[in-house]
mmCIF file of C-alpha atoms and ligand atoms in Angstrom:
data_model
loop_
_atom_site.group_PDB
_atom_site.id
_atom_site.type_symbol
_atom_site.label_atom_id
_atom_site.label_comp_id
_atom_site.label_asym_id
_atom_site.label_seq_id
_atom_site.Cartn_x
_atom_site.Cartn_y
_atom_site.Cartn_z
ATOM 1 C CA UNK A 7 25.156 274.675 200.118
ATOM 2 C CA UNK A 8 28.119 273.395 202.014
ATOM 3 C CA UNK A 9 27.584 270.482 204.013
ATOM 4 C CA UNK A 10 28.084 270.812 208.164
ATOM 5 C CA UNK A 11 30.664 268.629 209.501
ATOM 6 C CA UNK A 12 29.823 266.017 211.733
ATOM 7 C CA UNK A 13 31.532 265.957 215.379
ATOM 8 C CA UNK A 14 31.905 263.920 218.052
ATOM 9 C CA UNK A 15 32.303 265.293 221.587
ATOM 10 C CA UNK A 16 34.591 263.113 224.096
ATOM 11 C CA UNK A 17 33.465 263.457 227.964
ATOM 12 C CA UNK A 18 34.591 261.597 231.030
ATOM 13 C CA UNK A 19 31.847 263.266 233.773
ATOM 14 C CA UNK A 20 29.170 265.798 234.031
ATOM 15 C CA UNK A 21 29.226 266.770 230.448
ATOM 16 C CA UNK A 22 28.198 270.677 231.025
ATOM 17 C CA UNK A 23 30.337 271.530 228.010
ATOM 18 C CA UNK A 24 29.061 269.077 225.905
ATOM 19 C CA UNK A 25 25.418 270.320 226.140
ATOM 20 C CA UNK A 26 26.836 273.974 225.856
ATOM 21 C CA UNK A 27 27.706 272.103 222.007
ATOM 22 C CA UNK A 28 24.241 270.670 221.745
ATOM 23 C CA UNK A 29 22.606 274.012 222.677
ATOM 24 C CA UNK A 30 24.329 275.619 220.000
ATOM 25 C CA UNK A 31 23.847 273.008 217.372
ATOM 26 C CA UNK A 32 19.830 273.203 218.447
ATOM 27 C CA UNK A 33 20.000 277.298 218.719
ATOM 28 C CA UNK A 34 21.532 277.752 215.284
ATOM 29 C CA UNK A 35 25.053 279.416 216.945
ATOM 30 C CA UNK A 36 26.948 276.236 215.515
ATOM 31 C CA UNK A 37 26.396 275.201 212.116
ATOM 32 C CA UNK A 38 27.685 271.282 213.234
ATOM 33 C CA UNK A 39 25.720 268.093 213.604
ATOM 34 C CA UNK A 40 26.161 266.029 216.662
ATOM 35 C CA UNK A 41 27.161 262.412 215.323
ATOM 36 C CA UNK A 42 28.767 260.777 218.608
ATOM 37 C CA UNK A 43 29.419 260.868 222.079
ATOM 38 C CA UNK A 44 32.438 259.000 223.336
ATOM 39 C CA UNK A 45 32.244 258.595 226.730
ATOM 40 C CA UNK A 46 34.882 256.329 228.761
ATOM 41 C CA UNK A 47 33.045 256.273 231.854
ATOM 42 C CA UNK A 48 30.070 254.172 232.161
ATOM 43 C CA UNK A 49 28.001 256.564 234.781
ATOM 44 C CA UNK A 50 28.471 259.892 233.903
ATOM 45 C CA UNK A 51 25.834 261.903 233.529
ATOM 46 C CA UNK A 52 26.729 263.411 229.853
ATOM 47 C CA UNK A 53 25.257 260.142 228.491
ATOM 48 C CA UNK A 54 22.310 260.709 230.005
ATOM 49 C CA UNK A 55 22.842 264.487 228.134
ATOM 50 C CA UNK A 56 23.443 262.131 224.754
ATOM 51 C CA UNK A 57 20.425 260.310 225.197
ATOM 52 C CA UNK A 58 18.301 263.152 225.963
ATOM 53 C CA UNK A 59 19.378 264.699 222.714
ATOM 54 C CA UNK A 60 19.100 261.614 220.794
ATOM 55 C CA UNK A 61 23.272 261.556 219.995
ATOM 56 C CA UNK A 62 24.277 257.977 219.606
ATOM 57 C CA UNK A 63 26.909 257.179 222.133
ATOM 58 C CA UNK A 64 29.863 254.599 222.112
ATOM 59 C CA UNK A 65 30.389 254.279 226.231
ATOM 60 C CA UNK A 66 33.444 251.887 226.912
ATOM 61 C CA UNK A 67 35.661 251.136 230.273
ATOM 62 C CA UNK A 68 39.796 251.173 229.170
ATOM 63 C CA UNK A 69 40.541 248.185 231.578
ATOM 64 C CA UNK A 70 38.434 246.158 229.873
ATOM 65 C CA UNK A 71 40.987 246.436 226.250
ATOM 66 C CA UNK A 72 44.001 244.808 226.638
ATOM 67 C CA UNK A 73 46.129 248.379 225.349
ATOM 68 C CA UNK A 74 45.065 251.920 224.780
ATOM 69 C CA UNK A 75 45.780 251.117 221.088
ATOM 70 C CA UNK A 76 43.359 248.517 220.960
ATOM 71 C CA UNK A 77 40.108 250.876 222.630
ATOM 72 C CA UNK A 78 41.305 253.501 220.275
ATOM 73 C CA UNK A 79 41.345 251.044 217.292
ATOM 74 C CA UNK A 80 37.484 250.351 218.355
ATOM 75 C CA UNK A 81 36.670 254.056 218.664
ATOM 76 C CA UNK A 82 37.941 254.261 215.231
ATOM 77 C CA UNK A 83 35.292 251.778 214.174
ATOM 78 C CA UNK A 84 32.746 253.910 215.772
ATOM 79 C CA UNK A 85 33.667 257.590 214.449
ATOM 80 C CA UNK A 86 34.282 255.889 211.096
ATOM 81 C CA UNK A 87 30.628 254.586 210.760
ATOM 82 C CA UNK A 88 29.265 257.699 211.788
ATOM 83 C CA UNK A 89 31.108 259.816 209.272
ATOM 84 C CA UNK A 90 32.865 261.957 211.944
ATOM 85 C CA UNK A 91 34.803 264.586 210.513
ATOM 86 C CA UNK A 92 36.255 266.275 213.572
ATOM 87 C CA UNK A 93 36.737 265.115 217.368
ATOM 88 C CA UNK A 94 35.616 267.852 220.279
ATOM 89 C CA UNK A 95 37.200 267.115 224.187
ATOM 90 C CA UNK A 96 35.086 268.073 226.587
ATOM 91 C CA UNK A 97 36.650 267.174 229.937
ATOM 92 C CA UNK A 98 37.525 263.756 228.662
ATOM 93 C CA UNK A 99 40.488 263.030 230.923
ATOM 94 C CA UNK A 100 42.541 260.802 229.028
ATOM 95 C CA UNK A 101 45.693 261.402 227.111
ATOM 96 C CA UNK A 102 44.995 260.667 223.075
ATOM 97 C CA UNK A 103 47.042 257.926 221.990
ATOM 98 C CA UNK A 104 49.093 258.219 218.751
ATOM 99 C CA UNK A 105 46.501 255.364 216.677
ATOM 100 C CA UNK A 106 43.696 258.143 217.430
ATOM 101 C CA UNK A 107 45.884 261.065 216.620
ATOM 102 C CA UNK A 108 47.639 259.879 213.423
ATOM 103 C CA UNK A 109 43.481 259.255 212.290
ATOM 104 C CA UNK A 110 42.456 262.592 212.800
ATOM 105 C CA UNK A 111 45.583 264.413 212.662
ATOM 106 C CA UNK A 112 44.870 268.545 213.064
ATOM 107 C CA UNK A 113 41.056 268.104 214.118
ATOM 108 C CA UNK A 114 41.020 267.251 217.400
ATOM 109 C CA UNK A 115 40.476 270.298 219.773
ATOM 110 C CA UNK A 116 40.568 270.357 223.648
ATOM 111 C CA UNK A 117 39.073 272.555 226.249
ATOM 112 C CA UNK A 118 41.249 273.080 229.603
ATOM 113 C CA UNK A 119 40.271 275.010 232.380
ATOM 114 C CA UNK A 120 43.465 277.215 232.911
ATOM 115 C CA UNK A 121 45.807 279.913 230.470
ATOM 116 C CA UNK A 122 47.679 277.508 229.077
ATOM 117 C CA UNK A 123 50.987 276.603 229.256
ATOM 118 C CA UNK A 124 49.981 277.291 233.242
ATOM 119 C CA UNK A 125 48.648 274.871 235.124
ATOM 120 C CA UNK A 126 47.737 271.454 232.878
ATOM 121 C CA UNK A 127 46.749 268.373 233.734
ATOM 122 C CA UNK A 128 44.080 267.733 236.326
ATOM 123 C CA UNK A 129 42.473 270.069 238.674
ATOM 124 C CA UNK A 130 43.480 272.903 236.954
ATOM 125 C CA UNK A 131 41.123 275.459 238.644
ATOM 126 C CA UNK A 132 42.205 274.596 241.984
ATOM 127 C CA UNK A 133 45.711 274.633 240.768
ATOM 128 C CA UNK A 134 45.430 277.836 240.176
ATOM 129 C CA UNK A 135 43.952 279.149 243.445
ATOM 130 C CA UNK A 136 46.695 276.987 245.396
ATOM 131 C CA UNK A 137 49.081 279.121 243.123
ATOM 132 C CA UNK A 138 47.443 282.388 244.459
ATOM 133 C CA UNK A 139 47.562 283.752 241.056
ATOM 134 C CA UNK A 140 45.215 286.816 240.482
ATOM 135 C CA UNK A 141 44.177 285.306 237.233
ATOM 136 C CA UNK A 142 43.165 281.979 235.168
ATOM 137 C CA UNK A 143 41.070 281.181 232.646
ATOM 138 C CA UNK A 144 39.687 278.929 229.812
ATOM 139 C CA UNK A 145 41.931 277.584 227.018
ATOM 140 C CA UNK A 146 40.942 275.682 223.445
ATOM 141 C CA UNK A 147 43.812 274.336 221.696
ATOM 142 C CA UNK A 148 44.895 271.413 219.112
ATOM 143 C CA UNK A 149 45.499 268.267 220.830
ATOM 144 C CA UNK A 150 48.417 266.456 220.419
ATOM 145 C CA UNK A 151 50.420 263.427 222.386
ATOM 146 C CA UNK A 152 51.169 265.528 225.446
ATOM 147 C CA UNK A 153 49.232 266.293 228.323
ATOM 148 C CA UNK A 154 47.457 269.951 227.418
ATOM 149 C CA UNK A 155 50.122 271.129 225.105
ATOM 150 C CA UNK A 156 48.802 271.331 221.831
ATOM 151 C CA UNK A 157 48.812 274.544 219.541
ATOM 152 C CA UNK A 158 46.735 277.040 221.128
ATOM 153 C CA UNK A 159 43.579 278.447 219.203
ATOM 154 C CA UNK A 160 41.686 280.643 221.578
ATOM 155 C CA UNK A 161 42.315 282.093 225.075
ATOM 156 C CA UNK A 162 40.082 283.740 227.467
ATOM 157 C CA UNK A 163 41.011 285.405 231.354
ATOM 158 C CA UNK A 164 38.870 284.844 234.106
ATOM 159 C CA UNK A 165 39.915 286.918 237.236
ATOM 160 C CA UNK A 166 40.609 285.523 240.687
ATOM 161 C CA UNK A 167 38.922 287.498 243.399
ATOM 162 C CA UNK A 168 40.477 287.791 246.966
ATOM 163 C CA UNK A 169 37.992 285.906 248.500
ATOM 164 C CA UNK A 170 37.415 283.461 245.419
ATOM 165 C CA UNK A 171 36.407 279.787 246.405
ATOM 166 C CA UNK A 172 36.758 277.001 244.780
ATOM 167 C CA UNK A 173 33.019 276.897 243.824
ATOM 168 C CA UNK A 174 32.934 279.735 242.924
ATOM 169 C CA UNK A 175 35.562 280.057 240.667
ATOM 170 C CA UNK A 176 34.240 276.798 239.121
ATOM 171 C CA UNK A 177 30.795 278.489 238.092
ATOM 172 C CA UNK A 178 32.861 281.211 236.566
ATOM 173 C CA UNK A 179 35.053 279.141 234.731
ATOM 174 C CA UNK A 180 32.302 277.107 233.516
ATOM 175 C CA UNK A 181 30.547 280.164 232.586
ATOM 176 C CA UNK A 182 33.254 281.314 230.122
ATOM 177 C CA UNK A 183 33.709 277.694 228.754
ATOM 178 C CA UNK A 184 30.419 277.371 227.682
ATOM 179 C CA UNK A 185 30.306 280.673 225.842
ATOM 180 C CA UNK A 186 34.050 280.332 224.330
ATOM 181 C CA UNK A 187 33.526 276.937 222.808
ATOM 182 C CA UNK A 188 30.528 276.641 220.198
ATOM 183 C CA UNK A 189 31.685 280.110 219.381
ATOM 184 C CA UNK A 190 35.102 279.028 218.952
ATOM 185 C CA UNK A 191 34.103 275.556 216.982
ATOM 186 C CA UNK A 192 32.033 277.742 214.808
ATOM 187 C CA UNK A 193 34.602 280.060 213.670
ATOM 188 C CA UNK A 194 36.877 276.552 213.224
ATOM 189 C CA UNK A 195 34.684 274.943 211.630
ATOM 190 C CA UNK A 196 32.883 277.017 209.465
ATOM 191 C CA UNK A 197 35.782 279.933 208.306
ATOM 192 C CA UNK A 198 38.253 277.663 208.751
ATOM 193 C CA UNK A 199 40.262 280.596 209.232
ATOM 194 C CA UNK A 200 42.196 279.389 212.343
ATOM 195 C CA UNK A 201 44.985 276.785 210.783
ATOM 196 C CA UNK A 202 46.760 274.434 213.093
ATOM 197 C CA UNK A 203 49.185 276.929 215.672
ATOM 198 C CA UNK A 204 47.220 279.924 214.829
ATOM 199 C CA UNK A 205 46.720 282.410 218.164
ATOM 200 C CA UNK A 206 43.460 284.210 218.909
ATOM 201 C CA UNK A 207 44.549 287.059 221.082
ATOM 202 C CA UNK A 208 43.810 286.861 225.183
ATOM 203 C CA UNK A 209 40.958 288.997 225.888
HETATM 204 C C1 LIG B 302 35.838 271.426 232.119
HETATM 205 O O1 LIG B 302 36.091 272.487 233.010
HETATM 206 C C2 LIG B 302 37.027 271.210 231.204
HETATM 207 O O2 LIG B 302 37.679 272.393 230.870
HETATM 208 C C3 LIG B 302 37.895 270.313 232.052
HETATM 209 O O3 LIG B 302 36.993 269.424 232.638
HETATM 210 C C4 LIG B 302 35.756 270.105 232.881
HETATM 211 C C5 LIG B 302 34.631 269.227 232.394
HETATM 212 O O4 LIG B 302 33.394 269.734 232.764
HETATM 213 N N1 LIG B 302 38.878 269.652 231.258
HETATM 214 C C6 LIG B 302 40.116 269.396 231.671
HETATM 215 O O5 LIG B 302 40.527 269.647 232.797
HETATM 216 C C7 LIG B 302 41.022 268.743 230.624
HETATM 217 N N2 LIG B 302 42.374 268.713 231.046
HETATM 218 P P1 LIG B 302 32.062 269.232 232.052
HETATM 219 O O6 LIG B 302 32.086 267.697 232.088
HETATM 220 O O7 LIG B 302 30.950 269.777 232.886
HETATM 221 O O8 LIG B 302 32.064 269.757 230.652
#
């Protein structure tokens, strides 16, 4: 029988996506274990979501390492002693540096609250309702050095009603991310039939 691959999930805040991944580890949808959280912000509430699960957890602060290079270098340490095969973002929102990125070149996947190439970077969902666009949606894609710009995997629309709030477009948005993502991991990681730069269609 062919052995699951071991992931760790990245998070900077609330960590709704990262349970989403826990869920479907626990419910059978994603053949994965759970090996480590990485989570650069000592409050947030998705370590409380590690501990609950029982997920080891490596929490650090960046301004306490002299260089991104050198936090990343420790990280290393970390996936490396838990066997971790394959890196999952889940609203972790910090650029990858290139020592992380030439480690686990081609499995590290991102999720980012927009149709990418529209509207990266940070508040992505209220980018979009600024815009006045009648549509977003949810994007997972390969990470690499830039800011939301990797190859893109899997795409999904979300439409923007006329009297759409922020709120609630959130809810929606989240909605869709939490569906699109342990399905999308377990086609990745399990069929490994989606190479680096190849496109799911929109739907
Ligand atoms: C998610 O909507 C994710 O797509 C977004 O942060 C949110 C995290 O929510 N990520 C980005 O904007 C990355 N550029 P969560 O902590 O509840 O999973």
């Amino acid at each position: 029988m062919k052995k699951n691959k071991k992931l760790a999930v990245f998070a900077s805040g609330n960590g709704s996506n990262f349970q989403a991944i826990v869920d479907a580890v626990y419910s059978g949808e994603l053949d994965a274990e759970l090996s480590l959280l990485v989570c650069d912000k000592p409050g947030a509430y998705a370590i409380e979501r590690a501990n609950n699960a029982g997920i080891p957890r490596f929490v650090f602060e960046a301004k306490a390492y002299a260089s991104k290079e050198a936090f990343e270098k420790e990280m290393i340490a970390h996936l490396k002693s838990a066997d971790v095969d394959f890196i999952v973002l889940a609203g972790y929102m910090r650029l990858i540096g290139s020592t992380l990125l030439n480690e686990y070149e081609g499995r590290i996947v991102n999720i980012h609250p927009s149709l990418l190439p529209a509207f990266p970077g940070k508040d992505a969902i209220g980018q979009a309702l600024t815009a006045g666009v009648s549509e977003t949606g949810v994007t997972v894609h390969f990470v690499d050095e830039g800011m939301d710009t990797g190859p893109i995997i899997a795409q999904k629309r979300v439409d923007i009603e006329e009297n759409e709030t922020l709120e609630s477009l959130q809810a929606k948005i989240h909605a869709v991310e939490h569906r699109l993502y342990p399905a999308v991991l377990q086609k990745l990681l399990t069929q490994g039939e989606m190479t680096y730069g190849k496109k799911e269609s929109v739907n």
